XYZ file of C-alpha atoms in Angstrom:
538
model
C 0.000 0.000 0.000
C 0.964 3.561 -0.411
C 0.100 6.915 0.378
C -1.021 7.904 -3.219
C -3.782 5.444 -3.277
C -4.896 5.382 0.417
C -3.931 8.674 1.741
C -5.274 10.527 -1.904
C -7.927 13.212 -0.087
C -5.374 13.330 3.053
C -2.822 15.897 1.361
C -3.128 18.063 4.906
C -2.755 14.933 7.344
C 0.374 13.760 5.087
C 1.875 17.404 5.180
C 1.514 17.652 8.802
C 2.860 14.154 9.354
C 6.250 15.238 7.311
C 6.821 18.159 8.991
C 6.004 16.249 12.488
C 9.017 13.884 11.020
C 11.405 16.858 10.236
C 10.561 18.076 14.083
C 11.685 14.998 15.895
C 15.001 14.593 13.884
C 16.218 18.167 14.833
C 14.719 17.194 18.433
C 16.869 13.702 18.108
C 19.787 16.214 17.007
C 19.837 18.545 19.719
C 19.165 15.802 22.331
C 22.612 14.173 20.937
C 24.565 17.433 21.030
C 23.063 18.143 24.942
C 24.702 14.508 25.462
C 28.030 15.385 24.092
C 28.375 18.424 26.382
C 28.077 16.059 29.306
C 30.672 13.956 27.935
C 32.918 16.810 27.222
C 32.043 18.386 30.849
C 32.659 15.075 32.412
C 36.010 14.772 30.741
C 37.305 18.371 31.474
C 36.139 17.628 35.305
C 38.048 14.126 35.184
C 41.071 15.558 33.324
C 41.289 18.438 36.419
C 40.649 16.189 38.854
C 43.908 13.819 37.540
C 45.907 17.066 37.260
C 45.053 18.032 40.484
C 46.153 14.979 42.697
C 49.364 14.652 39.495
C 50.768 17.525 40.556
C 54.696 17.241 38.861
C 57.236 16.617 41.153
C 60.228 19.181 41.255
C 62.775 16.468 41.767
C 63.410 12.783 41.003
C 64.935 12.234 44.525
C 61.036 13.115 46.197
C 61.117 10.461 48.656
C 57.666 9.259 47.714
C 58.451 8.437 44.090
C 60.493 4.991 44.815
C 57.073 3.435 46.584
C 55.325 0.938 44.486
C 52.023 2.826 46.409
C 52.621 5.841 44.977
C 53.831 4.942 41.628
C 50.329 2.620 41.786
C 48.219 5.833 43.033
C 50.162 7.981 39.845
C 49.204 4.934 37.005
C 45.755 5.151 38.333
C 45.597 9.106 37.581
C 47.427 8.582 34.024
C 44.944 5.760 33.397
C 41.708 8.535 34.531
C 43.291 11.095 32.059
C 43.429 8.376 29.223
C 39.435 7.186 29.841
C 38.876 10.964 29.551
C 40.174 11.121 26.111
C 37.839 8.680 25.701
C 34.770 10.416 27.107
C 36.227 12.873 24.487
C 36.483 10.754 21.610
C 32.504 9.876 22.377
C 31.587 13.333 22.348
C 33.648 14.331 19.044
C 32.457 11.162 17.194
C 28.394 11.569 18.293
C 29.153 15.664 17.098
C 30.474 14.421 13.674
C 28.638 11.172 12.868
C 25.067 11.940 13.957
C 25.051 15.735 14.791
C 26.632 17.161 11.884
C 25.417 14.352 9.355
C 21.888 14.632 10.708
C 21.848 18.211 10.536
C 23.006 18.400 7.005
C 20.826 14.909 5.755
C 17.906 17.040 7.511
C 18.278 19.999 5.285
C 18.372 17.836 2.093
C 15.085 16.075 3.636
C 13.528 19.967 3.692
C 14.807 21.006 0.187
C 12.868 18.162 -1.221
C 9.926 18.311 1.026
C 9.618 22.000 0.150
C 10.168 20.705 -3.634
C 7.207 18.352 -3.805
C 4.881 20.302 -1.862
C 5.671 23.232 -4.344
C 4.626 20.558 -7.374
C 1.348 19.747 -5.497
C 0.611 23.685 -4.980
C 1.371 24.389 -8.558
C -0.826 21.308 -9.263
C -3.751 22.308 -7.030
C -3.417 25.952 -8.726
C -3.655 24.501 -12.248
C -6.937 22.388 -11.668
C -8.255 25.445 -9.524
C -7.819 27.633 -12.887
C -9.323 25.183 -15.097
C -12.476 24.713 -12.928
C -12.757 28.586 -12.742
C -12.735 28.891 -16.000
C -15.152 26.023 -16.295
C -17.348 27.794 -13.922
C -17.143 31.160 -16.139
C -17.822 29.189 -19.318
C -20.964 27.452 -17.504
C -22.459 31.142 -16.131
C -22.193 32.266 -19.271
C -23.592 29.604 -21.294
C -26.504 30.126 -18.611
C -26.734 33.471 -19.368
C -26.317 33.192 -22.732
C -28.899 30.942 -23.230
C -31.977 32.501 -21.117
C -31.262 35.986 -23.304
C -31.844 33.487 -26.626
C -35.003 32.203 -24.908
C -36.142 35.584 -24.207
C -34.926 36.980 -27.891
C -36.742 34.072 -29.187
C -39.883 34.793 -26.605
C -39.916 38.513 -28.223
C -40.244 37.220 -31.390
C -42.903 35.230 -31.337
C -44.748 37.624 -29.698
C -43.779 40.202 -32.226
C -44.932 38.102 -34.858
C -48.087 37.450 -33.022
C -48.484 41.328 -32.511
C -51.029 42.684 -35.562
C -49.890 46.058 -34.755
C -46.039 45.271 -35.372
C -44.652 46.214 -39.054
C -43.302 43.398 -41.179
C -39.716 44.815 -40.041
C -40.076 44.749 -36.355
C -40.988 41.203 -37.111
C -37.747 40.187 -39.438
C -35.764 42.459 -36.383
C -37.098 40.189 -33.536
C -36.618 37.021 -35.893
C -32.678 38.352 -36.556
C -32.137 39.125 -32.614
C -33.449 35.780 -31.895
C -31.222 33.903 -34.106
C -28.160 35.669 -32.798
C -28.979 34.705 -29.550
C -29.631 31.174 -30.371
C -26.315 31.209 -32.121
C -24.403 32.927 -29.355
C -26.033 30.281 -26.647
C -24.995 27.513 -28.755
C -21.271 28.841 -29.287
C -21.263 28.983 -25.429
C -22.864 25.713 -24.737
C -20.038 24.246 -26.883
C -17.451 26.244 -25.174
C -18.599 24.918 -21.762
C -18.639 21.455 -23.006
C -14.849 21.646 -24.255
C -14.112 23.631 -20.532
C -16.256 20.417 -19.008
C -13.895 17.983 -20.983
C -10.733 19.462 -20.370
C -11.715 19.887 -16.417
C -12.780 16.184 -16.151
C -9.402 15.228 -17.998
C -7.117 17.838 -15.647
C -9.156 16.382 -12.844
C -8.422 12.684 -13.284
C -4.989 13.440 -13.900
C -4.584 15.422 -10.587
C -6.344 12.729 -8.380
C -4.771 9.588 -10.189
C -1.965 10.710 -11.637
C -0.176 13.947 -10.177
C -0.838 14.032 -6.800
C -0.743 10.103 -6.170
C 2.999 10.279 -7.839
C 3.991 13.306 -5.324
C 2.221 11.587 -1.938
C 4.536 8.214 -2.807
C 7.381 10.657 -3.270
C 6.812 12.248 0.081
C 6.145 8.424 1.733
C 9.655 7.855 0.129
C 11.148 10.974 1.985
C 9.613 9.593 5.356
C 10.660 5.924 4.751
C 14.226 7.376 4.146
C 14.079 9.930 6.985
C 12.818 7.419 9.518
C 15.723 4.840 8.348
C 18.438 7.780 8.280
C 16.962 8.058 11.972
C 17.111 4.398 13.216
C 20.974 4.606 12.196
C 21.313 7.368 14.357
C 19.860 5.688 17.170
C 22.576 2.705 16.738
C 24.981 5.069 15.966
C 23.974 6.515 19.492
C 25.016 3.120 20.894
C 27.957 2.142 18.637
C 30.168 5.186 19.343
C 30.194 4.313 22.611
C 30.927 0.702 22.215
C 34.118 1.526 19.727
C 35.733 2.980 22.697
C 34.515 0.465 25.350
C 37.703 -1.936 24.179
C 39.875 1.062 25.415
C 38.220 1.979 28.612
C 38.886 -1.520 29.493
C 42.280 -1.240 28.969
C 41.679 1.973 31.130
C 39.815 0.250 33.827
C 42.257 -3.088 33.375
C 45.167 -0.496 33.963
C 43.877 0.668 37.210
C 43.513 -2.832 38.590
C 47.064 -3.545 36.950
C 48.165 -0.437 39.145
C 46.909 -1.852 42.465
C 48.174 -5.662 41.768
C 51.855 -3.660 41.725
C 51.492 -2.990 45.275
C 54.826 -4.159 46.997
C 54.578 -3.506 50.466
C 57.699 -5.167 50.711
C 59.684 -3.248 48.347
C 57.975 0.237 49.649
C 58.884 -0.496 53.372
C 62.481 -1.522 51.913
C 62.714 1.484 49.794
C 61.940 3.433 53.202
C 64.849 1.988 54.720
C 67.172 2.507 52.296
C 65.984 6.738 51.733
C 66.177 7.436 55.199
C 68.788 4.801 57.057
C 71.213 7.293 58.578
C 73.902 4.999 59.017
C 74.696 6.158 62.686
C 74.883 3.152 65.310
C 72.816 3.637 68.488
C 74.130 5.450 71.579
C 75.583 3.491 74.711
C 74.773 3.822 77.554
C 76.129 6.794 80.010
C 78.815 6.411 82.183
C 77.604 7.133 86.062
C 79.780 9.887 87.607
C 79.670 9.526 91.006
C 80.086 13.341 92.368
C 80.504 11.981 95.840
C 83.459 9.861 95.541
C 85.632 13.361 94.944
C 85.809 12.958 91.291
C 88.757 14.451 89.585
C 86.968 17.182 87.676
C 89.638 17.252 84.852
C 88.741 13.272 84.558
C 85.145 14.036 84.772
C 85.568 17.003 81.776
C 87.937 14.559 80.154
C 85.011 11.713 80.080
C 83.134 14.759 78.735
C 84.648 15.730 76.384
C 84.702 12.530 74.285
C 81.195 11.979 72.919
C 80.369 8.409 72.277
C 77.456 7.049 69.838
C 75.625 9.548 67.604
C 76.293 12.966 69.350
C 79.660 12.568 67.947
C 78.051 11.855 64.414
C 76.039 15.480 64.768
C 78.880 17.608 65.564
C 76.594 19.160 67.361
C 74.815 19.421 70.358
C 77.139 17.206 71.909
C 76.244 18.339 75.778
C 72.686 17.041 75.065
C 71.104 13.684 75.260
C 70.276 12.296 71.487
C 66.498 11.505 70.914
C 64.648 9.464 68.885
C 61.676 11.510 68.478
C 62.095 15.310 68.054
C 60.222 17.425 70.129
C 57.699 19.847 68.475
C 58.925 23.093 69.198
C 57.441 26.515 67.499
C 59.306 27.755 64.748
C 61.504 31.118 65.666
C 63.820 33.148 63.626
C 66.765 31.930 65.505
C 65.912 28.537 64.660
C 67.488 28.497 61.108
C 67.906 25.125 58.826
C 71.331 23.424 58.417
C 73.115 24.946 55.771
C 72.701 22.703 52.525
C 76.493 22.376 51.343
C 78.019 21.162 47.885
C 79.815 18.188 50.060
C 76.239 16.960 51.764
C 78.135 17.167 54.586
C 74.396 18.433 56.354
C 73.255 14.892 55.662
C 73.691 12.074 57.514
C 76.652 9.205 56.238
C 74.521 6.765 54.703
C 72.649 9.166 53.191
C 75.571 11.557 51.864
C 77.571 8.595 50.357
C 74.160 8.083 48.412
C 73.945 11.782 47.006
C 77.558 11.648 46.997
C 77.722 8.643 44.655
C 74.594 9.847 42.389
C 76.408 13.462 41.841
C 79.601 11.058 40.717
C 77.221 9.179 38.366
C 75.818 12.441 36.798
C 78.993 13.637 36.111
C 80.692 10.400 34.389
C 77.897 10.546 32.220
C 78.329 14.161 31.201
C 81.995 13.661 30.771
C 80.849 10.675 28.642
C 79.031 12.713 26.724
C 81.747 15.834 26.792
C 84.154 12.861 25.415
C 81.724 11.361 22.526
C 81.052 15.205 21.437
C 84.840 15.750 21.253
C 85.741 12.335 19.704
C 83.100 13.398 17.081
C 84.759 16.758 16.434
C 88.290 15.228 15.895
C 86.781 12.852 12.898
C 85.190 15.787 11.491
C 88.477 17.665 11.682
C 90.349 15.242 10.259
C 87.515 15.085 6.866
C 88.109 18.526 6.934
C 91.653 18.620 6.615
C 91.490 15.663 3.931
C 89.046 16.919 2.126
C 89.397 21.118 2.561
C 85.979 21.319 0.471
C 83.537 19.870 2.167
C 84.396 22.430 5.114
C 87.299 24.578 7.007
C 89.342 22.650 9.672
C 89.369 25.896 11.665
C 85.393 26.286 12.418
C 86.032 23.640 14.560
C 88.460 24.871 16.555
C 86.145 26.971 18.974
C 83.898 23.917 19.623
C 86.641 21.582 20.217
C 88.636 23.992 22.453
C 85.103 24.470 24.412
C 84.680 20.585 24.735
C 88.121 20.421 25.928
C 87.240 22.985 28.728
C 84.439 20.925 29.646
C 85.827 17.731 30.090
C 89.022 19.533 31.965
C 86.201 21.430 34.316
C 84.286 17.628 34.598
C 87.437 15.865 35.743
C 88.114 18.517 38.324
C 84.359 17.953 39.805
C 84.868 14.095 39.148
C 88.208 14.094 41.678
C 86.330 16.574 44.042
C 83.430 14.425 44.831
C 85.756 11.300 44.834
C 87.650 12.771 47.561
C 84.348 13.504 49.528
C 83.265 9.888 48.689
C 86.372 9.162 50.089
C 85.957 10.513 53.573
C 82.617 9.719 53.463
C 83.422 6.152 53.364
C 82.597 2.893 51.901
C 82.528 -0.413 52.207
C 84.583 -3.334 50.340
C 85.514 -1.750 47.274
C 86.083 2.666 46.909
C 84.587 4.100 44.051
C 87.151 5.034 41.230
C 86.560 7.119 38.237
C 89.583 6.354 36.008
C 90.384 9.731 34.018
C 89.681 10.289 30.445
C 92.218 10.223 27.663
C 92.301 12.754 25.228
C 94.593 12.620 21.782
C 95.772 15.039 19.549
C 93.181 14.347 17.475
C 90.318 14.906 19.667
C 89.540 11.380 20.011
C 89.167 10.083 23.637
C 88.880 6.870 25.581
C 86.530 6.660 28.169
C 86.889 3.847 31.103
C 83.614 2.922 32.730
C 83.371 3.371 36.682
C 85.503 0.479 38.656
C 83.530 -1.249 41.375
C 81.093 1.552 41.810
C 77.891 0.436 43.059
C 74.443 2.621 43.089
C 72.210 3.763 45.479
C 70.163 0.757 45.710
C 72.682 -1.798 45.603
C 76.180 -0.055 47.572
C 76.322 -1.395 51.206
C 77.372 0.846 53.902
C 77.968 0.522 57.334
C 79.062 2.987 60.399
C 82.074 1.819 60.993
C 83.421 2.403 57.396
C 83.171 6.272 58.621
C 85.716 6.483 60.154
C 87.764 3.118 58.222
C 90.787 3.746 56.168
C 90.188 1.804 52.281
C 92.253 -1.137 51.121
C 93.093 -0.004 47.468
C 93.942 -3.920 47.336
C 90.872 -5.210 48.414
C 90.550 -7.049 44.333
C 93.675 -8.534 45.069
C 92.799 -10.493 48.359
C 92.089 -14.092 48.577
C 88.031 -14.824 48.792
C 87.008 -14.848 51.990
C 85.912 -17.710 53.808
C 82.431 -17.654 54.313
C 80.761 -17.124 57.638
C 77.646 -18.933 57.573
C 74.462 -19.841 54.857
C 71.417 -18.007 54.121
C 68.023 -18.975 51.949
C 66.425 -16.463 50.311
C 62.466 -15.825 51.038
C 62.077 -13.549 48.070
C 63.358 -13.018 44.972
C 65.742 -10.374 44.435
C 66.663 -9.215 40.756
C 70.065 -7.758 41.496
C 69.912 -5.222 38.513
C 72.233 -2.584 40.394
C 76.074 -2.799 39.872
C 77.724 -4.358 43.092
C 74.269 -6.642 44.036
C 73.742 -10.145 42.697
C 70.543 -11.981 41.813
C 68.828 -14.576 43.667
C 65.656 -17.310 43.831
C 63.352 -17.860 46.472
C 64.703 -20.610 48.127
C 68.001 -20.474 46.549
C 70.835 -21.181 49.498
C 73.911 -18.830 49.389
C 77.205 -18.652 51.102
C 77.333 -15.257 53.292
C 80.538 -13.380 53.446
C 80.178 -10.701 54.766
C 77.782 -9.890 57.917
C 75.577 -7.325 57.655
C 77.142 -4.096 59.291
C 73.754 -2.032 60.211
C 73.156 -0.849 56.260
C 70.397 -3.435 55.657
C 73.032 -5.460 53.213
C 74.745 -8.565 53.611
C 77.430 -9.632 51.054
C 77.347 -13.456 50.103
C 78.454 -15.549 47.588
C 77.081 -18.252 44.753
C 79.137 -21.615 44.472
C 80.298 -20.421 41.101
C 82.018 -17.783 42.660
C 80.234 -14.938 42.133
C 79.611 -12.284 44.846
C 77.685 -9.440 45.868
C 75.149 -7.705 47.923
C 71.335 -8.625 48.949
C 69.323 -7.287 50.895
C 69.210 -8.674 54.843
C 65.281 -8.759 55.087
C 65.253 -11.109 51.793
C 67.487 -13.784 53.404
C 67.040 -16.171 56.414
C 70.627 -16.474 58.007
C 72.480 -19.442 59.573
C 75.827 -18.175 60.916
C 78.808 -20.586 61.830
C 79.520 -21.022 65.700
């Protein structure tokens, strides 16, 4: 069925119906493009809220950015600011694949609406013309035709009339015959305007408008489909992302699986271990006994345990938690120096060793830069055209400066390593040679171990270095341990291990958290004490 055969006398139900049609997909539009505002205003508030509690850290060595916890809490924030960009993505695609296609689909729709109800209108006009002139024809015929029946009336009665001349009859007779003849040439011009009416007629009601009503069904078919896609579409743009938001959401639970507690409460230790040993106990000074008071200042005057360690302070009793006192001008922080000396050992042979590390590796890079402007100098001086030998000479003389000013810091802070201390091996930074031709060699760090990895221990403050500690015989192992965990040994100086895996210990562990053992292939180096269970020989 269609609406040019059922609907053909409904031309004002089937207009309003269209237009109805038109209504609901700019309604369906805007309801999409009120959606995508909450998607966009839901990402904006999720992207603040992630750079809110991601604030950037000023510094690598923030104590908090070692724990797994943290780390875990800053994945979680990346992964909100990634699902964001995919509330985003929602909101563009729903703007450009039903919102802006829509729109412009719904303006074709309205072009052609406008088009066929114009061709109806034009239609309706043309039979309205034909049956007004039908209707003129008809009065006139009418008219025409009573003024021949009263011509012809007025003749007969003329003719009739014994008192009317011979030529008032012929006149009557002549003015009836015209009339007669004019009603008949408008009864046949009424029955043309009849025949052509009747024809217009049938064409309009089963030809014309039936063709534009199935054009217009055709429009709302197509309208009503383009619709239905937008409705999936509605659906489907969200589901493209959902693959992606479960990465998002899988990252999140990814980031709280990483939890170590072990490692974070290890990674504690090792930021904050001081490296000082614990203070003895006080001497009692018996005052009635007649002390010698030079003895008594003597005993005084040599601090045992960590008061010694402050240099300061030394007349007062060292505690483990700090008082809370309110903050006065006089009351002024220790002086950061270039040496660390304001921090304590452990913790300034860390620094200590990282500053050493930053500089090899600019030196390194100093020495590449310079090994890279001798080759270049010597294409220049083979081949003179491709460039002049003596452009280089400012750059090279400048790299040279560097790497002079880079050894000088290097042999600073090994000297301040030095009296800071370390155990087994002392950190050496063999110098860098530099040829004639700018070309260098450049001798990696000898038994230098990092942060994470480099044992300590108090008493190496104060311990002179054997500079022929790689010459020694091994040492003869002190005990066994197992390991509980596993331990990756990735730092220079540690060595890897398996849970369960037994090892030969070596070296006891000397307050640092660290104990040095050894593999029955020979190889040795340092785990950490809370990963091992230890058996030591009697």
């Amino acid at each position: 069925m269609d609406w040019g055969t059922e609907l053909w006398d409904q031309y004002d139900i089937i207009e309003k119906h269209t237009q109805s049609g038109l209504e609901l997909v700019e309604k369906y539009v805007k309801f999409v493009k009120e959606r995508t505002e909450i998607e966009q205003s839901y990402a904006k508030q999720l992207r603040n809220l992630s750079k809110k509690y991601n604030q950037k850290r000023s510094s690598k060595d923030e104590p908090d950015c070692r724990l797994s916890s943290y780390q875990s809490f800053l994945d979680i924030l990346n992964e909100m600011n990634d699902y964001a960009g995919q509330r985003e993505l929602i909101a563009e695609n729903m703007i450009m694949n039903i919102c802006i296609d829509l729109t412009k689909y719904l303006q074709e729709l309205k072009q052609e609406r406008k088009s066929y109800l114009l061709e109806a209108k034009k239609a309706q006009q043309s039979l309205e013309s034909t049956y007004k002139q039908l209707d003129s024809s008809k009065k006139r015929f009418e008219r025409e035709w009573r003024e021949a029946e009263r011509a012809a009336q007025n003749a007969e009665k003329t003719d009739q009339d014994i008192n009317a001349t011979k030529a008032d009859v012929e006149k009557a007779k002549q003015q009836a015959h015209m009339r007669a003849r004019v009603a008949e040439e408008c009864k046949n011009d009424y029955a043309a305007h009849l025949q052509k009416y009747n024809k217009e007629q049938s064409q309009f009601y089963f030809n014309d408008m039936p063709i534009i009503f199935n054009k217009l069904q055709g429009l709302d078919e197509r309208r009503i489909q383009k619709l239905a896609q937008g409705y999936m579409l509605f659906s489907d743009t969200e589901k493209h992302v959902m693959p992606i938001i479960g990465k998002c959401l899988e990252g999140i639970t990814k980031a709280g699986t990483n939890v170590n507690e072990k490692n974070d409460t290890m990674v504690i230790i090792e930021q904050n271990k001081s490296g000082f040993e614990r203070p003895g106990d006080l001497e009692f000074e018996d005052y009635s006994q007649g002390i010698n008071r030079a003895s008594s200042d003597s005993s005084l005057s040599t601090p045992k345990g960590p008061i010694d360690l402050l240099g300061k302070n030394r007349s007062k009793n060292f505690w483990l938690f700090k008082r809370s006192k309110k903050f006065t001008p006089d009351k002024i922080l220790p002086t950061v120096t270039e040496d660390f000396g304001h921090l304590p050992p452990e913790q300034r042979r860390k620094r200590l060793q990282q500053k050493l590390e930053e500089i090899s590796k600019e030196l390194q890079k100093e020495a590449d830069q310079s090994e890279a402007l001798g080759k270049m100098k010597d294409v220049y001086e083979k081949n003179p055209q491709m460039g002049d030998p003596a452009s280089l000479a400012t750059q090279i003389s400048q790299t040279s400066q560097n790497i002079e000013r880079l050894k000088g810091e290097l042999n600073k802070y090994e000297t301040w390593l030095s009296e800071a201390g370390v155990r087994g091996e002392t950190l050496r930074y063999r110098a860098h040679a530099i040829n004639n031709n700018g070309a260098h060699e450049v001798l990696s760090p000898d038994g230098a171990h990092s942060d994470e990895s480099t044992p300590d221990s108090s008493q190496a403050i104060y311990a002179e270095f054997d500079d022929d500690f790689e010459d020694e015989e091994p040492v003869t192992p002190i005990g066994k341990c197992t390991a509980m965990y596993n331990f990756p040994g990735a730092s220079e100086g540690t060595i890897a291990m398996e849970e369960g895996e037994e090892l030969a210990v070596v070296e006891e562990d000397k307050g640092d958290g660290w104990t040095r053992v050894r593999r029955h292939n020979g190889d040795e180096g340092y785990i950490p004490t809370s990963y091992v269970a230890i058996t030591l020989n009697k």
